[in-house]
Every structure is written in structure tokens, then in C-alpha cells.
Amino acid sequence: MNNEKGFTLIEMLIVLLVISVLLLITIPNVAKHNTNIQSKGCDGLVNMVQAQVTAYEIDHAKKPTMTDLVAANYLKPNQKCPNGNIIQISANGEVTASAPPSGE
């Protein structure tokens, strides 16, 4: 019986306690940065759509609408930011992201 090797119950409980403390510290930090991460994703999408607008202007010599970009396969339909903002193109070709109307 003296040659049995393994972990005792106390050792297992200490490991579980350490893992629990690490999770309690980590999870709130990840949740806190979620909004920032979604904002960065939206900024990236706006930059990508702006590049597609420029490519369309070069190819067709006119300012596109979102419908034009989708019809010409420059974009996939229903492009939205990770945070729910809607991508819009102004008359002068500027791409912006704005919050959807409160009814949606």
C-alpha cells in the first residue's frame, strides 16, 4: 500500500481553487473589452467597404450605393457591424457606420 501514487483529495481541491480564482479574475476582463473589440471590428468593416467604394469608382467612374456594390459583387448583402451598426455610403462616397433606427 505504500507504493500507491496519485493525488490526494486536498491536492485536487487546491488545484480547483486556483483554477476558480483565475477564472474569476479573467472573465470580467474579457467581458469588459467586448465593446471595444466590436468597435474595432466595425472600424475594420468601414475601411473595407471604403476600399470597395474606391475600387467601384475606378472601375465604373461613378459613386456607388450599397445596392450597386452588392449587385456588382463587391460586397455581400446585408453588411452590418459586429455591434449592430449599419454601414452607409454618403452621396460623396464617404462610408460611415451608424446605429440602426430604434424600431429595429
mmCIF file with all atom_site columns, C-alpha atoms in Angstrom:
data_model
loop_
_atom_site.group_PDB
_atom_site.id
_atom_site.type_symbol
_atom_site.label_atom_id
_atom_site.label_alt_id
_atom_site.label_comp_id
_atom_site.label_asym_id
_atom_site.label_entity_id
_atom_site.label_seq_id
_atom_site.pdbx_PDB_ins_code
_atom_site.Cartn_x
_atom_site.Cartn_y
_atom_site.Cartn_z
_atom_site.occupancy
_atom_site.B_iso_or_equiv
_atom_site.pdbx_formal_charge
_atom_site.auth_seq_id
_atom_site.auth_comp_id
_atom_site.auth_asym_id
_atom_site.auth_atom_id
_atom_site.pdbx_PDB_model_num
ATOM 1   C CA . MET A 1 1   ? 0.000   0.000  0.000   1.00 0.00 ? 1   MET A CA 1
ATOM 2   C CA . ASN A 1 2   ? 2.890   2.391  0.483   1.00 0.00 ? 2   ASN A CA 1
ATOM 3   C CA . ASN A 1 3   ? 3.804   2.327  -3.238  1.00 0.00 ? 3   ASN A CA 1
ATOM 4   C CA . GLU A 1 4   ? 0.455   3.794  -4.439  1.00 0.00 ? 4   GLU A CA 1
ATOM 5   C CA . LYS A 1 5   ? 0.961   7.034  -6.297  1.00 0.00 ? 5   LYS A CA 1
ATOM 6   C CA . GLY A 1 6   ? -1.687  9.658  -7.001  1.00 0.00 ? 6   GLY A CA 1
ATOM 7   C CA . PHE A 1 7   ? -3.134  12.936 -5.853  1.00 0.00 ? 7   PHE A CA 1
ATOM 8   C CA . THR A 1 8   ? -4.817  13.368 -2.505  1.00 0.00 ? 8   THR A CA 1
ATOM 9   C CA . LEU A 1 9   ? -8.211  14.997 -2.143  1.00 0.00 ? 9   LEU A CA 1
ATOM 10  C CA . ILE A 1 10  ? -6.611  18.102 -0.618  1.00 0.00 ? 10  ILE A CA 1
ATOM 11  C CA . GLU A 1 11  ? -4.257  18.498 -3.605  1.00 0.00 ? 11  GLU A CA 1
ATOM 12  C CA . MET A 1 12  ? -7.162  18.219 -6.031  1.00 0.00 ? 12  MET A CA 1
ATOM 13  C CA . LEU A 1 13  ? -9.185  20.813 -4.094  1.00 0.00 ? 13  LEU A CA 1
ATOM 14  C CA . ILE A 1 14  ? -6.240  23.234 -4.090  1.00 0.00 ? 14  ILE A CA 1
ATOM 15  C CA . VAL A 1 15  ? -5.871  22.891 -7.870  1.00 0.00 ? 15  VAL A CA 1
ATOM 16  C CA . LEU A 1 16  ? -9.611  23.515 -8.348  1.00 0.00 ? 16  LEU A CA 1
ATOM 17  C CA . LEU A 1 17  ? -9.404  26.556 -6.069  1.00 0.00 ? 17  LEU A CA 1
ATOM 18  C CA . VAL A 1 18  ? -6.522  28.041 -8.071  1.00 0.00 ? 18  VAL A CA 1
ATOM 19  C CA . ILE A 1 19  ? -8.333  27.443 -11.379 1.00 0.00 ? 19  ILE A CA 1
ATOM 20  C CA . SER A 1 20  ? -11.514 29.022 -9.983  1.00 0.00 ? 20  SER A CA 1
ATOM 21  C CA . VAL A 1 21  ? -9.655  32.137 -8.815  1.00 0.00 ? 21  VAL A CA 1
ATOM 22  C CA . LEU A 1 22  ? -8.007  32.516 -12.236 1.00 0.00 ? 22  LEU A CA 1
ATOM 23  C CA . LEU A 1 23  ? -11.382 32.238 -13.971 1.00 0.00 ? 23  LEU A CA 1
ATOM 24  C CA . LEU A 1 24  ? -12.927 34.807 -11.627 1.00 0.00 ? 24  LEU A CA 1
ATOM 25  C CA . ILE A 1 25  ? -10.152 37.239 -12.497 1.00 0.00 ? 25  ILE A CA 1
ATOM 26  C CA . THR A 1 26  ? -10.160 36.582 -16.263 1.00 0.00 ? 26  THR A CA 1
ATOM 27  C CA . ILE A 1 27  ? -13.863 36.507 -17.195 1.00 0.00 ? 27  ILE A CA 1
ATOM 28  C CA . PRO A 1 28  ? -14.765 40.087 -16.120 1.00 0.00 ? 28  PRO A CA 1
ATOM 29  C CA . ASN A 1 29  ? -11.771 41.480 -18.032 1.00 0.00 ? 29  ASN A CA 1
ATOM 30  C CA . VAL A 1 30  ? -12.802 39.711 -21.234 1.00 0.00 ? 30  VAL A CA 1
ATOM 31  C CA . ALA A 1 31  ? -16.404 40.906 -20.882 1.00 0.00 ? 31  ALA A CA 1
ATOM 32  C CA . LYS A 1 32  ? -15.226 44.462 -20.233 1.00 0.00 ? 32  LYS A CA 1
ATOM 33  C CA . HIS A 1 33  ? -13.288 44.566 -23.508 1.00 0.00 ? 33  HIS A CA 1
ATOM 34  C CA . ASN A 1 34  ? -16.119 43.120 -25.619 1.00 0.00 ? 34  ASN A CA 1
ATOM 35  C CA . THR A 1 35  ? -17.468 46.566 -26.586 1.00 0.00 ? 35  THR A CA 1
ATOM 36  C CA . ASN A 1 36  ? -14.007 47.744 -27.583 1.00 0.00 ? 36  ASN A CA 1
ATOM 37  C CA . ILE A 1 37  ? -13.457 44.620 -29.694 1.00 0.00 ? 37  ILE A CA 1
ATOM 38  C CA . GLN A 1 38  ? -16.777 45.085 -31.508 1.00 0.00 ? 38  GLN A CA 1
ATOM 39  C CA . SER A 1 39  ? -15.968 48.752 -32.163 1.00 0.00 ? 39  SER A CA 1
ATOM 40  C CA . LYS A 1 40  ? -12.611 47.801 -33.720 1.00 0.00 ? 40  LYS A CA 1
ATOM 41  C CA . GLY A 1 41  ? -14.379 45.214 -35.892 1.00 0.00 ? 41  GLY A CA 1
ATOM 42  C CA . CYS A 1 42  ? -16.815 47.871 -37.088 1.00 0.00 ? 42  CYS A CA 1
ATOM 43  C CA . ASP A 1 43  ? -13.946 50.243 -37.921 1.00 0.00 ? 43  ASP A CA 1
ATOM 44  C CA . GLY A 1 44  ? -12.306 47.479 -39.949 1.00 0.00 ? 44  GLY A CA 1
ATOM 45  C CA . LEU A 1 45  ? -15.528 46.797 -41.854 1.00 0.00 ? 45  LEU A CA 1
ATOM 46  C CA . VAL A 1 46  ? -15.953 50.515 -42.633 1.00 0.00 ? 46  VAL A CA 1
ATOM 47  C CA . ASN A 1 47  ? -12.385 50.610 -44.019 1.00 0.00 ? 47  ASN A CA 1
ATOM 48  C CA . MET A 1 48  ? -13.038 47.523 -46.143 1.00 0.00 ? 48  MET A CA 1
ATOM 49  C CA . VAL A 1 49  ? -16.258 48.983 -47.580 1.00 0.00 ? 49  VAL A CA 1
ATOM 50  C CA . GLN A 1 50  ? -14.451 52.268 -48.272 1.00 0.00 ? 50  GLN A CA 1
ATOM 51  C CA . ALA A 1 51  ? -11.842 50.332 -50.263 1.00 0.00 ? 51  ALA A CA 1
ATOM 52  C CA . GLN A 1 52  ? -14.609 48.625 -52.238 1.00 0.00 ? 52  GLN A CA 1
ATOM 53  C CA . VAL A 1 53  ? -16.207 52.021 -52.955 1.00 0.00 ? 53  VAL A CA 1
ATOM 54  C CA . THR A 1 54  ? -12.879 53.240 -54.321 1.00 0.00 ? 54  THR A CA 1
ATOM 55  C CA . ALA A 1 55  ? -12.487 50.105 -56.458 1.00 0.00 ? 55  ALA A CA 1
ATOM 56  C CA . TYR A 1 56  ? -16.010 50.559 -57.839 1.00 0.00 ? 56  TYR A CA 1
ATOM 57  C CA . GLU A 1 57  ? -15.290 54.231 -58.643 1.00 0.00 ? 57  GLU A CA 1
ATOM 58  C CA . ILE A 1 58  ? -12.143 53.219 -60.546 1.00 0.00 ? 58  ILE A CA 1
ATOM 59  C CA . ASP A 1 59  ? -13.962 50.500 -62.495 1.00 0.00 ? 59  ASP A CA 1
ATOM 60  C CA . HIS A 1 60  ? -17.212 52.353 -63.249 1.00 0.00 ? 60  HIS A CA 1
ATOM 61  C CA . ALA A 1 61  ? -16.288 56.078 -62.992 1.00 0.00 ? 61  ALA A CA 1
ATOM 62  C CA . LYS A 1 62  ? -19.201 56.871 -60.661 1.00 0.00 ? 62  LYS A CA 1
ATOM 63  C CA . LYS A 1 63  ? -20.019 56.872 -56.950 1.00 0.00 ? 63  LYS A CA 1
ATOM 64  C CA . PRO A 1 64  ? -21.785 53.658 -55.892 1.00 0.00 ? 64  PRO A CA 1
ATOM 65  C CA . THR A 1 65  ? -24.607 52.966 -53.484 1.00 0.00 ? 65  THR A CA 1
ATOM 66  C CA . MET A 1 66  ? -24.698 49.876 -51.279 1.00 0.00 ? 66  MET A CA 1
ATOM 67  C CA . THR A 1 67  ? -27.086 48.308 -53.802 1.00 0.00 ? 67  THR A CA 1
ATOM 68  C CA . ASP A 1 68  ? -24.593 48.945 -56.616 1.00 0.00 ? 68  ASP A CA 1
ATOM 69  C CA . LEU A 1 69  ? -21.768 47.324 -54.643 1.00 0.00 ? 69  LEU A CA 1
ATOM 70  C CA . VAL A 1 70  ? -23.847 44.228 -53.844 1.00 0.00 ? 70  VAL A CA 1
ATOM 71  C CA . ALA A 1 71  ? -25.167 43.903 -57.422 1.00 0.00 ? 71  ALA A CA 1
ATOM 72  C CA . ALA A 1 72  ? -21.615 44.123 -58.841 1.00 0.00 ? 72  ALA A CA 1
ATOM 73  C CA . ASN A 1 73  ? -20.344 41.540 -56.275 1.00 0.00 ? 73  ASN A CA 1
ATOM 74  C CA . TYR A 1 74  ? -18.074 43.993 -54.488 1.00 0.00 ? 74  TYR A CA 1
ATOM 75  C CA . LEU A 1 75  ? -19.849 43.245 -51.187 1.00 0.00 ? 75  LEU A CA 1
ATOM 76  C CA . LYS A 1 76  ? -22.040 40.562 -49.694 1.00 0.00 ? 76  LYS A CA 1
ATOM 77  C CA . PRO A 1 77  ? -25.645 41.560 -48.981 1.00 0.00 ? 77  PRO A CA 1
ATOM 78  C CA . ASN A 1 78  ? -26.665 42.908 -45.554 1.00 0.00 ? 78  ASN A CA 1
ATOM 79  C CA . GLN A 1 79  ? -23.250 44.077 -44.327 1.00 0.00 ? 79  GLN A CA 1
ATOM 80  C CA . LYS A 1 80  ? -23.539 45.041 -40.656 1.00 0.00 ? 80  LYS A CA 1
ATOM 81  C CA . CYS A 1 81  ? -21.000 45.753 -37.966 1.00 0.00 ? 81  CYS A CA 1
ATOM 82  C CA . PRO A 1 82  ? -20.489 43.230 -35.148 1.00 0.00 ? 82  PRO A CA 1
ATOM 83  C CA . ASN A 1 83  ? -22.057 45.748 -32.759 1.00 0.00 ? 83  ASN A CA 1
ATOM 84  C CA . GLY A 1 84  ? -25.198 46.056 -34.926 1.00 0.00 ? 84  GLY A CA 1
ATOM 85  C CA . ASN A 1 85  ? -24.389 49.386 -36.599 1.00 0.00 ? 85  ASN A CA 1
ATOM 86  C CA . ILE A 1 86  ? -25.437 49.787 -40.226 1.00 0.00 ? 86  ILE A CA 1
ATOM 87  C CA . ILE A 1 87  ? -22.926 50.672 -42.954 1.00 0.00 ? 87  ILE A CA 1
ATOM 88  C CA . GLN A 1 88  ? -23.968 53.646 -45.108 1.00 0.00 ? 88  GLN A CA 1
ATOM 89  C CA . ILE A 1 89  ? -22.433 55.402 -48.098 1.00 0.00 ? 89  ILE A CA 1
ATOM 90  C CA . SER A 1 90  ? -22.996 59.145 -48.478 1.00 0.00 ? 90  SER A CA 1
ATOM 91  C CA . ALA A 1 91  ? -23.542 60.913 -51.817 1.00 0.00 ? 91  ALA A CA 1
ATOM 92  C CA . ASN A 1 92  ? -19.848 61.871 -51.940 1.00 0.00 ? 92  ASN A CA 1
ATOM 93  C CA . GLY A 1 93  ? -18.687 58.258 -51.402 1.00 0.00 ? 93  GLY A CA 1
ATOM 94  C CA . GLU A 1 94  ? -17.855 58.510 -47.679 1.00 0.00 ? 94  GLU A CA 1
ATOM 95  C CA . VAL A 1 95  ? -18.551 55.323 -45.751 1.00 0.00 ? 95  VAL A CA 1
ATOM 96  C CA . THR A 1 96  ? -19.876 55.558 -42.188 1.00 0.00 ? 96  THR A CA 1
ATOM 97  C CA . ALA A 1 97  ? -21.413 53.270 -39.594 1.00 0.00 ? 97  ALA A CA 1
ATOM 98  C CA . SER A 1 98  ? -24.441 54.445 -37.674 1.00 0.00 ? 98  SER A CA 1
ATOM 99  C CA . ALA A 1 99  ? -26.749 52.934 -35.097 1.00 0.00 ? 99  ALA A CA 1
ATOM 100 C CA . PRO A 1 100 ? -29.867 51.338 -36.574 1.00 0.00 ? 100 PRO A CA 1
ATOM 101 C CA . PRO A 1 101 ? -33.186 53.111 -36.105 1.00 0.00 ? 101 PRO A CA 1
ATOM 102 C CA . SER A 1 102 ? -34.725 52.384 -32.717 1.00 0.00 ? 102 SER A CA 1
ATOM 103 C CA . GLY A 1 103 ? -37.559 50.380 -34.338 1.00 0.00 ? 103 GLY A CA 1
ATOM 104 C CA . GLU A 1 104 ? -35.211 47.570 -35.491 1.00 0.00 ? 104 GLU A CA 1
#
